[in-house]
Coordinates of C-alpha atoms in Angstrom, one line a residue:
Chain A
X256 CA 0.0 0.0 0.0
X257 CA 1.2 3.5 -0.8
X258 CA 2.1 6.0 1.8
X259 CA -1.0 8.2 2.4
X260 CA 1.1 11.1 3.8
X261 CA 1.8 14.4 2.1
X262 CA 4.1 17.2 3.1
X263 CA 1.8 20.1 2.2
X264 CA -1.9 19.8 1.3
X265 CA -3.9 22.6 -0.1
X266 CA -7.7 22.6 0.3
X267 CA -9.5 25.0 -2.0
X268 CA -13.1 25.6 -0.8
X269 CA -13.6 25.3 3.0
X270 CA -17.3 24.2 3.3
X271 CA -18.7 20.9 4.3
X272 CA -16.4 18.8 2.2
X273 CA -13.3 20.9 2.4
X274 CA -13.8 21.3 6.2
X275 CA -14.4 17.6 6.8
X276 CA -11.4 16.8 4.8
X277 CA -9.3 19.1 6.9
X278 CA -10.6 17.4 10.1
X279 CA -9.9 14.0 8.6
X280 CA -6.4 15.0 7.7
X281 CA -5.7 16.2 11.2
X282 CA -7.3 13.1 12.7
X283 CA -5.0 10.9 10.6
X284 CA -2.0 13.1 10.8
X285 CA -1.8 12.9 7.0
X286 CA 0.0 16.2 6.3
X287 CA 2.8 18.3 7.8
X288 CA 0.9 21.4 6.8
X289 CA -2.6 22.1 5.5
X290 CA -3.2 25.4 3.7
X291 CA -6.7 26.5 3.0
X292 CA -8.3 29.0 0.6
X293 CA -12.0 30.1 0.3
X294 CA -13.4 32.9 -1.7
X295 CA -15.0 34.5 1.3
X296 CA -12.8 36.1 3.9
X297 CA -15.3 35.2 6.7
X298 CA -15.0 31.6 5.7
X299 CA -11.2 31.7 5.7
X300 CA -11.2 33.3 9.2
X301 CA -13.7 30.8 10.5
X302 CA -11.7 27.8 9.1
X303 CA -8.6 29.0 10.9
X304 CA -10.5 29.5 14.2
X305 CA -11.9 26.0 14.0
X306 CA -8.5 24.8 13.2
X307 CA -9.0 22.2 10.4
X308 CA -6.3 24.1 8.4
X309 CA -3.0 25.4 9.7
X310 CA -3.0 28.5 7.5
X311 CA -5.4 30.3 5.1
X312 CA -4.3 32.4 2.1
X313 CA -6.3 34.9 0.1
X314 CA -5.8 33.2 -3.3
X315 CA -6.1 29.7 -4.7
X316 CA -2.8 30.2 -6.5
X317 CA -1.0 30.9 -3.3
X318 CA -2.6 27.8 -1.6
X319 CA -1.5 25.6 -4.5
X320 CA 2.1 26.8 -4.4
X321 CA 4.4 24.1 -3.2
X322 CA 1.5 21.8 -2.4
X323 CA 2.0 18.1 -2.9
X324 CA -1.7 17.5 -3.0
X325 CA -4.3 20.0 -4.0
X326 CA -8.0 19.2 -3.3
X327 CA -10.5 21.4 -5.0
X328 CA -13.7 21.4 -3.0
X329 CA -15.9 24.1 -4.7
X330 CA -19.2 23.8 -6.6
X331 CA -18.5 22.1 -10.0
X332 CA -19.5 25.3 -11.8
X333 CA -16.4 26.9 -10.3
X334 CA -13.7 24.2 -10.8
X335 CA -12.6 25.6 -14.2
X336 CA -11.9 29.0 -12.8
X337 CA -10.0 27.6 -9.9
X338 CA -7.9 25.4 -12.2
X339 CA -7.1 28.4 -14.4
X340 CA -6.0 30.3 -11.3
X341 CA -3.7 27.6 -9.9
X342 CA -2.2 26.5 -13.3
X343 CA 0.9 28.6 -12.9
X344 CA 1.7 27.7 -9.3
X345 CA 1.4 23.9 -9.4
X346 CA 4.6 22.1 -8.6
X347 CA 5.9 19.3 -10.7
X348 CA 4.8 15.9 -9.3
X349 CA 1.9 17.4 -7.4
X350 CA -1.5 15.6 -7.4
X351 CA -4.5 17.7 -8.2
X352 CA -7.9 16.2 -7.4
X353 CA -11.5 17.5 -6.6
X354 CA -14.6 16.4 -4.8
X355 CA -17.3 17.3 -7.3
X356 CA -20.5 15.3 -7.8
X357 CA -20.0 15.2 -11.6
X358 CA -16.8 14.1 -13.3
X359 CA -17.1 14.5 -17.1
X360 CA -17.5 18.3 -16.8
X361 CA -14.7 18.4 -14.3
X362 CA -12.3 16.7 -16.7
X363 CA -13.5 19.1 -19.4
X364 CA -13.1 22.2 -17.3
X365 CA -10.0 21.5 -15.2
X366 CA -8.2 19.2 -17.6
X367 CA -6.8 21.8 -20.0
X368 CA -5.3 23.8 -17.2
X369 CA -3.2 21.0 -15.6
X370 CA 0.4 21.4 -16.7
X371 CA 2.6 18.4 -17.8
X372 CA 4.1 16.6 -14.9
X373 CA 1.2 17.3 -12.6
X374 CA -1.1 14.4 -11.8
X375 CA -4.7 15.2 -12.3
X376 CA -6.9 12.5 -10.8
X377 CA -10.6 13.6 -10.5
X378 CA -12.4 12.2 -7.5
X379 CA -15.7 12.1 -5.7
X380 CA -16.2 11.2 -2.0
X381 CA -19.8 9.9 -1.8
X382 CA -20.5 11.6 1.5
X383 CA -22.3 14.6 2.8
X384 CA -25.0 16.1 4.9
X385 CA -27.7 18.7 4.1
X386 CA -25.6 21.3 5.8
X387 CA -23.0 23.6 4.3
X388 CA -20.3 26.0 5.4
X389 CA -17.1 25.7 7.4
X390 CA -18.9 24.8 10.6
X391 CA -20.7 21.8 9.1
X392 CA -17.6 19.7 8.6
X393 CA -16.5 16.8 10.8
X394 CA -13.7 14.2 10.7
X395 CA -16.0 11.2 10.5
X396 CA -17.9 12.3 7.3
X397 CA -16.0 9.9 5.1
X398 CA -15.9 6.9 7.4
X399 CA -17.2 3.8 5.7
X400 CA -18.3 5.8 2.6
X401 CA -17.1 5.2 -0.9
X402 CA -14.8 7.6 -2.7
X403 CA -14.8 7.2 -6.5
X404 CA -11.7 8.1 -8.4
X405 CA -12.0 8.6 -12.2
X406 CA -8.4 8.7 -13.4
X407 CA -8.0 9.8 -17.0
X408 CA -6.3 7.5 -19.5
X409 CA -2.5 7.4 -19.0
X410 CA -2.8 8.5 -15.4
X411 CA 0.3 7.7 -13.3
X412 CA -0.3 4.5 -11.3
X413 CA 1.8 5.5 -8.4
X414 CA 0.0 8.8 -8.0
X415 CA -3.4 7.1 -8.2
X416 CA -2.4 4.6 -5.6
X417 CA -1.1 7.4 -3.3
X418 CA -4.4 9.3 -3.6
X419 CA -6.4 6.1 -3.0
X420 CA -4.3 5.4 0.1
X421 CA -4.9 9.0 1.3
X422 CA -8.7 8.6 1.0
X423 CA -8.6 5.3 2.8
X424 CA -6.6 7.0 5.6
X425 CA -9.5 9.5 5.7
X426 CA -11.9 6.7 6.4
X427 CA -13.2 6.0 2.8
X428 CA -13.3 2.9 0.7
X429 CA -12.0 3.6 -2.8
X430 CA -13.5 2.6 -6.1
X431 CA -12.6 3.4 -9.7
X432 CA -14.9 4.4 -12.7
X433 CA -14.9 6.0 -16.1
X434 CA -16.1 9.7 -15.7
X435 CA -19.1 9.1 -17.9
X436 CA -20.3 6.0 -16.0
X437 CA -19.8 7.9 -12.7
X438 CA -22.1 10.6 -13.9
X439 CA -24.8 8.1 -14.9
X440 CA -24.5 6.3 -11.5
X441 CA -24.7 9.6 -9.6
X442 CA -27.6 10.8 -11.7
X443 CA -29.7 7.9 -10.3
X444 CA -28.3 7.6 -6.7
X445 CA -27.9 11.2 -5.9
X446 CA -29.0 13.8 -8.5
X447 CA -32.5 12.4 -9.2
X448 CA -33.3 11.9 -5.5
X449 CA -32.3 15.5 -4.8
X450 CA -34.3 16.9 -7.7
X451 CA -37.3 14.9 -6.7
X452 CA -37.0 16.1 -3.2
X453 CA -36.7 19.8 -4.2
X454 CA -39.6 19.3 -6.5
X455 CA -42.0 17.8 -4.0
X456 CA -41.2 20.4 -1.4
X457 CA -41.9 23.1 -4.1
X458 CA -45.2 21.4 -5.0
X459 CA -46.3 21.3 -1.4
X460 CA -45.3 24.9 -0.9
X461 CA -47.6 26.0 -3.8
X462 CA -50.9 24.5 -2.7
X463 CA -53.9 26.7 -2.1
X464 CA -56.0 23.9 -0.6
X465 CA -53.6 22.8 2.1
X466 CA -51.9 25.5 4.2
X467 CA -48.1 25.6 4.8
X468 CA -48.7 25.2 8.5
X469 CA -50.6 21.9 7.9
X470 CA -47.7 20.7 5.8
X471 CA -45.3 21.5 8.6
X472 CA -47.4 20.0 11.4
X473 CA -48.1 16.7 9.7
X474 CA -44.8 16.3 7.9
X475 CA -43.7 13.3 10.1
X476 CA -45.9 11.1 8.0
X477 CA -43.4 11.1 5.1
X478 CA -42.9 14.6 3.8
X479 CA -40.2 15.6 6.3
X480 CA -37.7 13.0 4.9
X481 CA -37.7 14.9 1.6
X482 CA -37.1 18.3 3.2
X483 CA -33.6 17.1 4.4
X484 CA -32.3 16.6 0.8
X485 CA -34.2 19.7 -0.3
X486 CA -32.3 21.9 2.1
X487 CA -28.9 21.1 0.6
X488 CA -26.7 23.9 -0.8
X489 CA -28.5 25.6 -3.8
X490 CA -25.3 26.7 -5.6
X491 CA -23.9 23.2 -5.5
X492 CA -27.1 21.7 -6.9
X493 CA -27.6 24.3 -9.6
X494 CA -24.1 23.5 -10.8
X495 CA -24.7 19.8 -10.8
X496 CA -27.9 20.3 -12.9
X497 CA -26.1 22.4 -15.4
X498 CA -23.1 20.0 -15.6
X499 CA -24.7 16.6 -15.8
X500 CA -27.6 17.5 -18.0
X501 CA -27.8 14.5 -20.3
X502 CA -27.6 11.8 -17.5
X503 CA -30.1 13.7 -15.3
X504 CA -32.6 14.2 -18.2
X505 CA -32.3 10.5 -19.0
X506 CA -33.1 9.6 -15.4
X507 CA -35.9 12.2 -15.1
X508 CA -37.4 10.8 -18.3
X509 CA -37.5 7.2 -16.9
X510 CA -38.8 8.4 -13.5
X511 CA -41.7 10.3 -15.2
X512 CA -42.6 7.4 -17.4
X513 CA -42.8 5.1 -14.4
X514 CA -44.7 7.7 -12.5
X515 CA -47.3 7.9 -15.3
X516 CA -47.7 4.1 -15.1
X517 CA -48.2 4.3 -11.3
X518 CA -50.7 7.1 -11.8
X519 CA -52.6 5.0 -14.2
X520 CA -52.7 2.0 -11.8
X521 CA -54.2 4.3 -9.2
X522 CA -56.8 5.7 -11.6
X523 CA -57.9 2.3 -12.7
X524 CA -57.7 0.7 -9.3
X525 CA -55.1 -1.9 -10.2
X526 CA -54.5 -3.2 -6.7
X527 CA -52.4 -6.2 -7.8
X528 CA -50.1 -3.9 -9.8
X529 CA -49.7 -1.5 -6.9
X530 CA -49.1 -4.4 -4.4
X531 CA -46.4 -5.8 -6.7
X532 CA -44.5 -2.5 -7.0
X533 CA -44.7 -1.8 -3.3
X534 CA -43.4 -5.3 -2.5
X535 CA -40.5 -5.3 -5.0
X536 CA -39.0 -2.1 -3.6
X537 CA -38.7 -3.5 0.0
X538 CA -35.8 -5.7 -0.8
X539 CA -33.7 -2.8 -2.0
X540 CA -33.8 -1.3 1.5
X541 CA -32.7 -4.5 3.1
X542 CA -29.7 -4.7 0.7
X543 CA -28.6 -1.2 1.6
X544 CA -28.7 -1.9 5.3
X545 CA -26.8 -5.2 4.7
X546 CA -24.2 -3.2 2.7
X547 CA -23.6 -0.9 5.7
X548 CA -24.9 2.1 3.9
X549 CA -27.8 3.0 6.2
X550 CA -29.0 2.3 9.7
X551 CA -31.4 -0.6 10.4
X552 CA -33.1 1.4 13.1
X553 CA -36.7 2.4 12.3
X554 CA -37.2 6.0 11.2
X555 CA -33.4 6.3 10.7
X556 CA -33.1 6.0 14.5
X557 CA -34.7 9.4 15.1
X558 CA -35.8 9.5 18.7
X559 CA -39.4 10.6 18.9
X560 CA -38.9 11.9 22.4
X561 CA -35.9 14.0 21.5
X562 CA -37.7 15.5 18.5
X563 CA -40.8 16.4 20.5
X564 CA -38.7 18.2 23.1
X565 CA -39.1 21.2 20.9
X566 CA -42.9 21.7 20.7
X567 CA -44.6 24.3 18.6
Chain B
X190 CA -60.3 17.7 30.6
X191 CA -62.1 14.4 30.2
X192 CA -61.0 11.2 31.8
X193 CA -58.8 9.3 29.4
X194 CA -59.3 5.9 31.1
X195 CA -61.4 3.0 29.8
X196 CA -62.5 -0.2 31.5
X197 CA -62.0 -2.4 28.5
X198 CA -60.3 -1.5 25.3
X199 CA -60.4 -3.7 22.2
X200 CA -57.5 -3.3 19.6
X201 CA -58.4 -4.9 16.3
X202 CA -55.2 -5.3 14.2
X203 CA -52.0 -6.0 16.1
X204 CA -49.3 -4.5 13.9
X205 CA -47.2 -1.4 14.2
X206 CA -50.1 0.9 15.2
X207 CA -52.1 -1.6 17.2
X208 CA -49.0 -2.8 19.0
X209 CA -47.7 0.7 19.8
X210 CA -51.2 1.6 21.0
X211 CA -51.2 -1.4 23.3
X212 CA -47.7 -0.4 24.7
X213 CA -48.9 3.3 25.1
X214 CA -52.0 2.1 27.0
X215 CA -49.9 0.0 29.3
X216 CA -47.4 2.8 29.9
X217 CA -50.2 5.2 30.8
X218 CA -52.3 2.6 32.6
X219 CA -55.3 3.8 30.5
X220 CA -57.3 0.6 30.7
X221 CA -58.2 -2.1 33.1
X222 CA -58.1 -4.7 30.4
X223 CA -56.8 -4.7 26.8
X224 CA -58.2 -7.3 24.4
X225 CA -56.6 -7.8 21.1
X226 CA -57.6 -9.5 17.8
X227 CA -55.6 -10.1 14.7
X228 CA -56.5 -12.2 11.7
X229 CA -53.4 -14.3 11.9
X230 CA -53.0 -16.7 14.8
X231 CA -49.2 -16.2 14.9
X232 CA -49.7 -12.5 15.3
X233 CA -52.2 -13.0 18.2
X234 CA -49.8 -15.4 19.9
X235 CA -46.9 -13.0 19.5
X236 CA -48.9 -10.0 20.8
X237 CA -49.7 -12.0 23.9
X238 CA -46.1 -13.0 24.4
X239 CA -44.9 -9.4 24.1
X240 CA -47.6 -8.4 26.5
X241 CA -49.0 -5.3 24.9
X242 CA -52.5 -6.9 25.3
X243 CA -53.9 -8.8 28.2
X244 CA -55.8 -11.2 26.1
X245 CA -56.3 -12.2 22.5
X246 CA -59.4 -13.6 21.0
X247 CA -60.0 -15.3 17.6
X248 CA -62.6 -12.9 16.3
X249 CA -63.1 -9.2 16.0
X250 CA -66.7 -9.6 17.3
X251 CA -65.5 -11.3 20.4
X252 CA -62.9 -8.5 21.0
X253 CA -65.5 -5.8 20.6
X254 CA -67.9 -7.4 23.0
X255 CA -68.3 -5.3 26.2
X256 CA -65.5 -3.0 25.1
X257 CA -65.8 0.7 26.0
X258 CA -63.3 1.7 23.3
X259 CA -62.7 -0.2 20.1
X260 CA -59.7 0.9 18.0
X261 CA -59.6 -0.6 14.5
X262 CA -56.0 -0.7 13.4
X263 CA -56.2 -2.7 10.1
X264 CA -55.4 -1.5 6.5
X265 CA -58.2 0.8 5.3
X266 CA -59.3 -1.7 2.7
X267 CA -60.4 -4.0 5.6
X268 CA -62.2 -1.6 7.9
X269 CA -65.6 -2.2 6.3
X270 CA -65.4 -6.0 6.9
X271 CA -64.3 -5.5 10.5
X272 CA -67.2 -3.0 11.1
X273 CA -69.7 -5.5 9.7
X274 CA -68.3 -8.2 11.9
X275 CA -68.4 -6.2 15.2
X276 CA -71.7 -4.5 14.4
X277 CA -73.7 -7.0 16.5
X278 CA -71.4 -7.0 19.5
X279 CA -70.9 -3.3 20.1
X280 CA -72.2 -2.2 23.5
X281 CA -74.3 0.9 23.8
X282 CA -72.2 4.0 24.7
X283 CA -69.0 2.5 23.4
X284 CA -66.6 4.5 21.3
X285 CA -65.4 3.1 17.9
X286 CA -62.5 4.7 16.2
X287 CA -59.7 3.7 13.8
X288 CA -56.2 4.7 12.8
X289 CA -56.5 4.7 9.0
X290 CA -54.5 7.1 6.8
X291 CA -57.7 8.0 4.8
X292 CA -60.9 9.1 6.4
X293 CA -63.6 9.7 3.8
X294 CA -63.5 6.0 2.8
X295 CA -63.5 4.9 6.4
X296 CA -66.6 6.9 7.1
X297 CA -68.2 5.4 3.9
X298 CA -67.2 1.8 4.8
X299 CA -67.6 1.7 8.6
X300 CA -70.3 4.3 9.1
X301 CA -73.3 2.1 7.9
X302 CA -72.4 -0.6 10.4
X303 CA -72.3 1.5 13.5
X304 CA -75.5 1.0 15.6
X305 CA -77.4 3.8 17.2
X306 CA -76.0 4.7 20.6
X307 CA -72.5 3.8 19.7
X308 CA -70.1 6.7 19.1
X309 CA -68.2 6.5 15.8
X310 CA -65.3 8.9 15.8
X311 CA -62.8 8.2 12.9
X312 CA -59.2 9.1 13.8
X313 CA -55.7 9.1 12.4
X314 CA -52.5 9.2 14.5
X315 CA -49.9 10.7 12.3
X316 CA -47.1 8.4 13.4
X317 CA -45.3 5.4 12.1
X318 CA -42.1 3.8 11.0
X319 CA -41.3 1.8 7.9
X320 CA -41.6 -1.4 9.9
X321 CA -44.7 -3.6 10.4
X322 CA -45.9 -6.5 12.5
X323 CA -46.5 -7.0 16.2
X324 CA -42.7 -6.7 17.0
X325 CA -42.4 -3.3 15.5
X326 CA -44.6 -1.4 18.0
X327 CA -43.3 0.7 20.9
X328 CA -44.9 2.9 23.5
X329 CA -43.2 6.2 22.4
X330 CA -44.5 6.1 18.8
X331 CA -47.2 8.7 19.4
X332 CA -45.2 11.0 21.6
X333 CA -45.3 14.6 20.3
X334 CA -47.0 13.5 17.1
X335 CA -50.4 14.8 16.0
X336 CA -53.6 12.7 16.0
X337 CA -56.3 14.0 13.8
X338 CA -59.9 13.2 14.7
X339 CA -62.6 13.6 12.1
X340 CA -65.9 13.4 14.0
X341 CA -69.0 13.1 11.8
X342 CA -71.7 15.7 12.1
X343 CA -73.8 15.3 15.2
X344 CA -71.0 13.4 17.0
X345 CA -71.3 13.3 20.8
X346 CA -69.1 16.1 22.3
X347 CA -68.4 14.2 25.5
X348 CA -67.3 11.1 23.6
X349 CA -65.1 13.1 21.3
X350 CA -63.5 14.8 24.3
X351 CA -62.9 11.5 26.0
X352 CA -61.2 10.1 22.9
X353 CA -59.1 13.2 22.5
X354 CA -58.0 12.9 26.2
X355 CA -57.1 9.2 25.5
X356 CA -54.9 10.1 22.6
X357 CA -53.2 12.8 24.6
X358 CA -52.6 10.3 27.4
X359 CA -50.9 8.2 24.7
X360 CA -48.5 11.1 24.0
X361 CA -50.3 12.7 21.0
X362 CA -51.4 16.2 20.3
X363 CA -55.0 16.2 19.0
X364 CA -56.4 18.1 16.1
X365 CA -59.8 18.1 14.3
X366 CA -60.6 18.1 10.6
X367 CA -63.3 17.3 8.1
X368 CA -62.7 13.9 6.6
X369 CA -62.3 15.3 3.1
X370 CA -59.8 17.9 4.1
X371 CA -57.9 15.3 6.1
X372 CA -57.6 13.2 2.9
X373 CA -56.3 16.2 0.9
X374 CA -53.7 17.1 3.6
X375 CA -52.5 13.5 3.9
X376 CA -52.3 13.2 0.1
X377 CA -49.5 15.8 0.1
X378 CA -47.7 15.2 3.4
X379 CA -47.8 11.4 3.3
X380 CA -49.3 9.6 0.3
X381 CA -47.4 11.5 -2.4
X382 CA -44.0 11.2 -0.6
X383 CA -44.5 7.4 -0.3
X384 CA -45.6 7.0 -3.9
X385 CA -42.6 9.1 -5.1
X386 CA -40.3 7.0 -3.0
X387 CA -41.8 3.7 -4.2
X388 CA -41.5 5.0 -7.8
X389 CA -37.9 6.1 -7.7
X390 CA -36.8 2.9 -6.1
X391 CA -38.6 1.0 -8.9
X392 CA -37.0 3.2 -11.5
X393 CA -33.5 2.6 -10.1
X394 CA -34.2 -1.1 -9.9
X395 CA -35.0 -1.2 -13.6
X396 CA -31.9 0.4 -15.1
X397 CA -29.8 -1.6 -17.5
X398 CA -26.9 0.9 -17.5
X399 CA -26.3 1.1 -13.7
X400 CA -26.1 -2.1 -11.8
X401 CA -28.1 -2.8 -8.6
X402 CA -24.9 -3.3 -6.7
X403 CA -23.8 0.3 -7.7
X404 CA -27.1 1.7 -6.6
X405 CA -26.7 0.0 -3.2
X406 CA -23.1 0.9 -2.7
X407 CA -23.5 4.6 -3.5
X408 CA -27.0 5.0 -2.0
X409 CA -25.7 7.3 0.9
X410 CA -25.6 10.2 -1.6
X411 CA -29.4 10.6 -1.4
X412 CA -31.1 7.5 -2.7
X413 CA -31.1 5.6 0.6
X414 CA -33.5 8.1 2.2
X415 CA -36.2 7.1 -0.2
X416 CA -35.8 3.4 0.4
X417 CA -37.0 3.9 4.0
X418 CA -40.5 5.0 2.9
X419 CA -40.4 2.5 0.0
X420 CA -40.1 -0.4 2.5
X421 CA -43.4 0.4 4.2
X422 CA -46.2 -2.2 4.3
X423 CA -47.4 -3.0 0.8
X424 CA -51.0 -3.9 1.8
X425 CA -51.5 -0.7 3.7
X426 CA -50.2 1.4 0.8
X427 CA -52.2 -0.4 -1.8
X428 CA -55.3 0.2 0.2
X429 CA -54.5 3.9 0.7
X430 CA -54.0 4.3 -3.1
X431 CA -57.3 2.6 -3.8
X432 CA -59.2 4.6 -1.2
X433 CA -57.8 8.2 -1.6
X434 CA -57.8 8.2 -5.4
X435 CA -59.0 11.6 -6.2
X436 CA -56.8 13.5 -3.8
X437 CA -53.7 11.4 -4.7
X438 CA -54.3 11.9 -8.5
X439 CA -54.6 15.6 -7.9
X440 CA -51.3 15.8 -6.0
X441 CA -49.6 13.5 -8.5
X442 CA -50.8 15.8 -11.3
X443 CA -49.4 18.9 -9.7
X444 CA -46.1 17.2 -8.9
X445 CA -45.7 16.0 -12.5
X446 CA -46.4 19.4 -13.8
X447 CA -43.8 21.0 -11.6
X448 CA -41.3 18.2 -12.5
X449 CA -41.8 19.0 -16.2
X450 CA -41.0 22.6 -15.5
X451 CA -37.9 21.6 -13.6
X452 CA -36.9 19.3 -16.4
X453 CA -37.2 22.1 -18.8
X454 CA -35.0 24.4 -16.7
X455 CA -32.3 21.8 -16.7
X456 CA -32.6 21.2 -20.5
X457 CA -32.4 24.9 -21.2
X458 CA -29.7 25.6 -18.6
X459 CA -31.9 28.0 -16.6
X460 CA -29.4 28.4 -13.7
X461 CA -31.3 31.3 -12.1
X462 CA -34.6 29.4 -12.1
X463 CA -32.9 26.3 -10.5
X464 CA -31.2 28.4 -7.9
X465 CA -34.5 30.1 -7.0
X466 CA -36.3 26.7 -6.5
X467 CA -33.4 25.2 -4.5
X468 CA -33.3 28.2 -2.2
X469 CA -37.0 28.5 -1.6
X470 CA -37.3 24.9 -0.3
X471 CA -34.7 25.3 2.4
X472 CA -36.9 27.3 4.7
X473 CA -39.5 24.6 4.8
X474 CA -37.0 22.3 6.5
X475 CA -36.2 24.9 9.1
X476 CA -39.9 25.4 9.9
X477 CA -40.3 21.6 10.4
X478 CA -37.4 21.5 12.8
X479 CA -38.8 24.5 14.7
X480 CA -42.2 22.8 14.9
X481 CA -40.5 19.8 16.6
X482 CA -41.4 17.5 13.8
X483 CA -37.9 16.4 12.9
X484 CA -34.4 16.4 14.3
X485 CA -32.0 19.2 13.6
X486 CA -29.0 16.8 13.5
X487 CA -27.4 16.5 10.1
X488 CA -28.3 13.3 8.2
X489 CA -31.2 12.7 10.6
X490 CA -28.5 12.1 13.3
X491 CA -27.4 8.8 11.6
X492 CA -24.0 8.1 13.0
X493 CA -21.6 7.3 10.1
X494 CA -19.4 5.1 12.4
X495 CA -22.3 3.0 13.6
X496 CA -23.6 2.5 10.1
X497 CA -20.2 1.5 8.7
X498 CA -19.8 -1.1 11.5
X499 CA -21.5 -3.4 9.1
X500 CA -19.3 -3.5 6.0
X501 CA -20.1 -5.3 2.8

């Protein structure tokens, strides 16, 4: 196994992912020095206060200078500009990676800015919460979660192995994919669920016959689960939609087709068809729990008594 | 406040709701004797073993005999048959209620079987988990959750007050609605979310380009949240679809319309429109947390370390 340690790591973007990465690097003692950069001065200041970076600098170029590993943790719509900015400061032999939820567009936007002799290995830790900002990060975010690396053809094997070892030391399990396939997989496991969640919360918010206060009060009957995903960072999700258009439209098309079939079963009272669908989906949950990707506790283990401590 | 105690309570249907109700009655010492009935002998035997009822009987009629409160906790497609069966055994002055997720159909199917002098007050505790069966019940299920009563015109005020006091003693907060309005509210806060969840899990299961094992492995990026709702009891959900058709079709229609608009924004790269939608939905989550209807902890408080204890 490769050595997961780096001398100097630059984290560009200090929100949930960048912050959690900083915490995980500290926990694993994976770098001698962690330099951070974020666009906003307040974020930089806060990151330093929390201490998941050793130093913050006002430009991405400065952060990347002399770094052995540069991890770009900004919304995918901004990775191209960051790459252009750091292009001149990257040191020979450095590894540049990212954490974006789409990979084809990242290869397209960052790729041309990576100088010869620098190892560009796009990546995507499949981990997150609905929260954002430097205060939302924590060291355990990546524990037991998958991190997908999508090395481009001709990537240096040693550099890929070193980056994989690094993510494993951060708690992740590492997998490899083609960028295009990654984007298709993420379209169904992540992008479609988020869009559906945003959509249903929007639909509920627009009703004239049911008040917002009724939606809130009775949300524990199902609706509340969707509001978690629908409170994720808007910039991040706008950029994902704009940068994984084809795969998302493909999945939305399939979902809508299936929804029309379901609607038809309800309209025509096809009890057997409904029962069959509702039975088939149960086993998927079981497999997710067996794979260690969710808790087996009912209601995600939410404690009803804790929740009701805060009464309206 | 009315006295929430009853001499003899009959629970018909001993699954998640009937079981939890039995536990809550025991916890609050709300009855001198709890008699239970379930269709399946194994369920009856198990209920008695667990002890959330004092006695089980092989017929609904026998359970209802001499009961002061009869709570029907079976799928809404079966409430009419249960009402027909207990019709002859109901004692004058008894209260009959249910726990079904639709109310108009319950009034239609049970109403004609309720004799004069018996108080029929349909109800719906807005509480549950994705699990089912007698082992899934627990006393705290109703704590802090709303219970909606939909008394029919001319309902006896004292009986309604007594039933409300009973649900409050089980931990619930009580609200009142017209059956038709209840069905509309539940269509958006519960029925639509479940159908959407069942649908997306079905769509993912049908893909040829992404394998099932990929869907399972990377489900923590959003998809897994939907699988919880999509593992709920198939019979219960079939019956809800068949018995709240109009309201569900109305909500599905609105949802599909909105989804088409969202799809169009993605196709045409309308970043501002996407950003606006994704921002608006955030505040709904905040209000739900403030109303005590969900936990504020990120990821519903799921502990990544606990989850990853079980590795595939």
